[in-house]
């Protein structure tokens, strides 16, 4: 039994190593299995969509196979069909497949008219992405000229999702100077095309050739590179898979290392193929000698939620008020979290299992109350987890198959026989969510969640952290529509002394308000509770449950929008407040916060990363105040401000994903994660197209020497209410993670500063170079670094590969600021002769107080351009280029006051 347990654990770790998502994808003999493509429930029923998904994957598989040198193909795909579509005999119930772990989502464009395919990527280069997004029009081939065949687009996005590579174009900077010449940001550089302007505004469009800005040497801002339809170049898929000849990824031989794109910035100038070659997929496969089979498809239709609570009532549950807290959390779950029409059963266990309730469909308050009355009230006996699980399988099978059913398993005890039912769990097809309560819960508990795709959570015995209620609050359906899910607006606790008050406000925004519930728990005596709605009206009618030590108030109808104020008073006891709600409208997506760690297990001194994704539908919420609370097994809590600044742990600025490194390990064992998010005067919903990693929109083509323009992308109305501020409050459980190898205190400083990823350079008057970047910390993105090392070179590869041999800049006067501050530094290069067209490359390395060094930053570049003198007075110029005095290009800034230099040159010449 021990050998089996070990082998399962090793397999689980192998499958989840480095994964940010809950994907079920596995690589089996060169073929990708377990891919889940989900159709959004808001899309109208259309069976042709299913066939279009099949066609996309079938076309993509041989393209992927050839692009990866006969190494990978698509083997099997599950298509998730919405519950509200008609049932058919060939539609079967999913097992572990859910909308939550879908790899591809097909949904309506948001904002409307924006059919860009894209992949959500939270991590660094080489780390798996989260999910691919496609629109129905894209699948139907209606965007063929703009993005190319959908099978090719899928392979482009697959490279983002599976191998963590980035795009090789740049929408913000389409051209750059190299040796004084304009070059398009493309890979490979051998892609042929022309540069044109096509600008539409207010219904009229301008078409013309590109002009050079005489002060910068760069093409004007609206200039675009148009590829020719007939090419011979085979690379690269991450630039423009839409070009017919492109069938390969860029390799180290043809990769354009100078191009200012995300692939170079994030991947240290490495080509796409180099990153793929370093992946676990590549290392565990060899090229095939035969053609791969055609992909197979399974059609899975979402059904009613089937769930069984499996709750520990062993003797240890009497400790630290655990059984009472279990009742409080489970009661809120049954009252509020679990969705209408769900089937719910309940099993308790000690040394044996006890069926408390057979499956009951929740159709109203009565069904919820009946289940609540089944919660355990006494504790005794030992801990037999497998007995509880087996009994739950029996309860479910009396009415349904266990495929796709869910089990919520809570325990605080150890059980040396838990591995004895691992095989039954895997064969059941059920998803198991685990709640580890207290410091002694079975160490193997998380393996059940990992092998079934369930949520793993941990709650300590510190009642004021409200961890158990947060854990149950995280267990809404993985298939439920966002407008039906319970959303946690607040979760706070405090131990009060001597009649202290616990005061605060909860913001109910316009996207929520239905089924709003305020719940208060206590440890000794009922507290005094004062609650006022936004109009100042005091709210009464709290339902008191003295046995469970909780009280709650359900707000009828839709709760008023605004700040709800509360004041709670008690003496020498712990109080908690939880506020939940649902979407105010079935058609208006609510603001949601989902949080997670980058992995389930941490090993000192490797840092963890905490993420919070804040969106309304697909639109990101920017400039929110986001804080993570991380609690260790020792009861120590650490608060982290999460940032969406594109620096440190944060991959992309202003994408609604807030991130931060966690390095404050203090013990081995479980850590719980909770995120608070608050939107105020600065927070706003991003109505424009946010930064996304996805296939390039091609504005037009050169066909037989003629320019054939594609329809322009939809314009964003800057006065749209979507861009206005949003006020909201949310809390979200980020689950739990387990750490190991943490040394005893004092814990040594083994954390270097994080890599600088947003270094930018501009040339100023007098050949000065001005650098800006976001400050790293002493420990990754915490504290302040000790010093910076800045080096320059005229060779981008020498700077990358021989950084310590490159010319060092004097930084004696540069004192590092606190992490996440803006750093600005200006210097004049030495030992480099500036001539017209000179390219200079710059990189920075941060050093901490114990001389630990960061990775070398992204490489910034400047290119010197000396403009020609202006025409003499009286000269006529028929085709002079337009002069843009304030023209700036990211990473390149040419003398704003160049006339002085020109004037001095003319005086010198006249003096001769």
mmCIF file of C-alpha atoms in Angstrom, residues 458-580:
data_model
loop_
_atom_site.group_PDB
_atom_site.id
_atom_site.type_symbol
_atom_site.label_atom_id
_atom_site.label_comp_id
_atom_site.label_asym_id
_atom_site.label_seq_id
_atom_site.Cartn_x
_atom_site.Cartn_y
_atom_site.Cartn_z
ATOM 1 C CA UNK A 458 -6.732 24.929 4.643
ATOM 2 C CA UNK A 459 -8.202 26.605 7.709
ATOM 3 C CA UNK A 460 -6.214 27.141 10.900
ATOM 4 C CA UNK A 461 -7.630 27.245 14.415
ATOM 5 C CA UNK A 462 -7.352 31.038 14.429
ATOM 6 C CA UNK A 463 -11.075 31.794 14.302
ATOM 7 C CA UNK A 464 -10.547 35.516 13.700
ATOM 8 C CA UNK A 465 -9.107 34.742 10.247
ATOM 9 C CA UNK A 466 -12.473 33.257 9.181
ATOM 10 C CA UNK A 467 -10.581 30.572 7.247
ATOM 11 C CA UNK A 468 -13.197 27.837 7.428
ATOM 12 C CA UNK A 469 -16.009 30.012 6.093
ATOM 13 C CA UNK A 470 -13.667 31.245 3.347
ATOM 14 C CA UNK A 471 -12.811 27.648 2.420
ATOM 15 C CA UNK A 472 -16.472 26.689 1.972
ATOM 16 C CA UNK A 473 -17.125 29.973 0.168
ATOM 17 C CA UNK A 474 -14.603 28.923 -2.492
ATOM 18 C CA UNK A 475 -16.689 25.871 -3.411
ATOM 19 C CA UNK A 476 -19.221 27.324 -5.814
ATOM 20 C CA UNK A 477 -19.831 25.224 -8.906
ATOM 21 C CA UNK A 478 -17.081 25.001 -11.486
ATOM 22 C CA UNK A 479 -19.844 24.935 -14.119
ATOM 23 C CA UNK A 480 -22.190 27.585 -12.804
ATOM 24 C CA UNK A 481 -22.805 30.799 -14.730
ATOM 25 C CA UNK A 482 -21.105 33.807 -13.083
ATOM 26 C CA UNK A 483 -24.496 35.479 -12.687
ATOM 27 C CA UNK A 484 -25.690 32.546 -10.531
ATOM 28 C CA UNK A 485 -22.666 32.159 -8.262
ATOM 29 C CA UNK A 486 -22.407 33.339 -4.689
ATOM 30 C CA UNK A 487 -19.885 36.195 -4.466
ATOM 31 C CA UNK A 488 -18.140 37.056 -1.219
ATOM 32 C CA UNK A 489 -18.101 40.807 -0.584
ATOM 33 C CA UNK A 490 -16.507 40.733 2.864
ATOM 34 C CA UNK A 491 -14.757 38.336 5.227
ATOM 35 C CA UNK A 492 -13.271 39.782 8.397
ATOM 36 C CA UNK A 493 -12.707 38.780 11.988
ATOM 37 C CA UNK A 494 -11.394 40.323 15.184
ATOM 38 C CA UNK A 495 -10.780 39.333 18.787
ATOM 39 C CA UNK A 496 -12.336 42.093 20.865
ATOM 40 C CA UNK A 497 -11.452 43.090 24.429
ATOM 41 C CA UNK A 498 -13.270 45.198 27.026
ATOM 42 C CA UNK A 499 -16.306 46.191 24.977
ATOM 43 C CA UNK A 500 -14.386 47.095 21.836
ATOM 44 C CA UNK A 501 -16.207 47.731 18.567
ATOM 45 C CA UNK A 502 -15.552 46.125 15.193
ATOM 46 C CA UNK A 503 -16.508 48.798 12.650
ATOM 47 C CA UNK A 504 -16.399 48.926 8.878
ATOM 48 C CA UNK A 505 -18.202 49.296 5.575
ATOM 49 C CA UNK A 506 -19.149 46.895 2.814
ATOM 50 C CA UNK A 507 -19.683 48.230 -0.697
ATOM 51 C CA UNK A 508 -22.570 46.778 -2.655
ATOM 52 C CA UNK A 509 -21.958 47.762 -6.277
ATOM 53 C CA UNK A 510 -24.454 47.768 -9.132
ATOM 54 C CA UNK A 511 -23.303 44.392 -10.485
ATOM 55 C CA UNK A 512 -24.394 42.534 -7.313
ATOM 56 C CA UNK A 513 -27.138 42.836 -4.681
ATOM 57 C CA UNK A 514 -29.369 39.805 -5.171
ATOM 58 C CA UNK A 515 -29.608 37.335 -2.238
ATOM 59 C CA UNK A 516 -27.315 39.539 -0.148
ATOM 60 C CA UNK A 517 -26.631 37.978 3.256
ATOM 61 C CA UNK A 518 -24.814 39.353 6.312
ATOM 62 C CA UNK A 519 -23.557 36.619 8.662
ATOM 63 C CA UNK A 520 -21.926 37.141 12.089
ATOM 64 C CA UNK A 521 -20.318 34.420 14.238
ATOM 65 C CA UNK A 522 -19.066 34.588 17.812
ATOM 66 C CA UNK A 523 -17.228 32.352 20.269
ATOM 67 C CA UNK A 524 -18.973 33.092 23.607
ATOM 68 C CA UNK A 525 -22.014 35.376 23.687
ATOM 69 C CA UNK A 526 -24.147 37.012 20.981
ATOM 70 C CA UNK A 527 -22.709 40.455 20.200
ATOM 71 C CA UNK A 528 -24.485 43.732 19.692
ATOM 72 C CA UNK A 529 -24.976 44.235 15.950
ATOM 73 C CA UNK A 530 -25.693 47.527 14.230
ATOM 74 C CA UNK A 531 -26.125 47.633 10.434
ATOM 75 C CA UNK A 532 -27.179 50.578 8.247
ATOM 76 C CA UNK A 533 -27.947 50.594 4.526
ATOM 77 C CA UNK A 534 -26.506 53.335 2.228
ATOM 78 C CA UNK A 535 -29.465 55.627 2.996
ATOM 79 C CA UNK A 536 -28.732 55.421 6.726
ATOM 80 C CA UNK A 537 -31.663 53.146 7.563
ATOM 81 C CA UNK A 538 -30.914 50.715 10.398
ATOM 82 C CA UNK A 539 -31.418 47.064 9.464
ATOM 83 C CA UNK A 540 -33.163 44.676 11.870
ATOM 84 C CA UNK A 541 -34.427 41.123 11.715
ATOM 85 C CA UNK A 542 -31.232 39.066 12.213
ATOM 86 C CA UNK A 543 -31.969 35.344 12.658
ATOM 87 C CA UNK A 544 -30.092 34.084 15.739
ATOM 88 C CA UNK A 545 -28.806 30.517 16.124
ATOM 89 C CA UNK A 546 -27.378 30.301 19.644
ATOM 90 C CA UNK A 547 -26.438 26.607 19.299
ATOM 91 C CA UNK A 548 -24.199 27.269 16.275
ATOM 92 C CA UNK A 549 -23.209 30.713 17.610
ATOM 93 C CA UNK A 550 -24.140 32.592 14.493
ATOM 94 C CA UNK A 551 -26.716 35.080 13.255
ATOM 95 C CA UNK A 552 -27.608 36.233 9.772
ATOM 96 C CA UNK A 553 -29.748 38.705 7.870
ATOM 97 C CA UNK A 554 -31.002 38.122 4.323
ATOM 98 C CA UNK A 555 -31.654 41.416 2.488
ATOM 99 C CA UNK A 556 -34.905 41.120 0.503
ATOM 100 C CA UNK A 557 -34.896 41.858 -3.236
ATOM 101 C CA UNK A 558 -31.854 43.690 -4.584
ATOM 102 C CA UNK A 559 -29.710 45.343 -1.910
ATOM 103 C CA UNK A 560 -29.221 49.102 -2.245
ATOM 104 C CA UNK A 561 -26.089 50.177 -4.066
ATOM 105 C CA UNK A 562 -23.544 51.958 -1.893
ATOM 106 C CA UNK A 563 -21.685 51.642 1.393
ATOM 107 C CA UNK A 564 -23.334 49.514 4.088
ATOM 108 C CA UNK A 565 -21.965 50.409 7.530
ATOM 109 C CA UNK A 566 -21.672 47.972 10.414
ATOM 110 C CA UNK A 567 -20.639 48.093 14.068
ATOM 111 C CA UNK A 568 -20.250 44.965 16.198
ATOM 112 C CA UNK A 569 -19.528 45.000 19.931
ATOM 113 C CA UNK A 570 -18.510 42.210 22.285
ATOM 114 C CA UNK A 571 -16.298 41.571 25.315
ATOM 115 C CA UNK A 572 -13.314 39.205 25.290
ATOM 116 C CA UNK A 573 -14.290 37.025 22.367
ATOM 117 C CA UNK A 574 -13.775 36.604 18.637
ATOM 118 C CA UNK A 575 -16.292 37.835 16.076
ATOM 119 C CA UNK A 576 -16.372 37.331 12.308
ATOM 120 C CA UNK A 577 -18.427 39.011 9.606
ATOM 121 C CA UNK A 578 -19.107 37.484 6.209
ATOM 122 C CA UNK A 579 -21.162 39.153 3.482
ATOM 123 C CA UNK A 580 -22.215 37.311 0.327
#
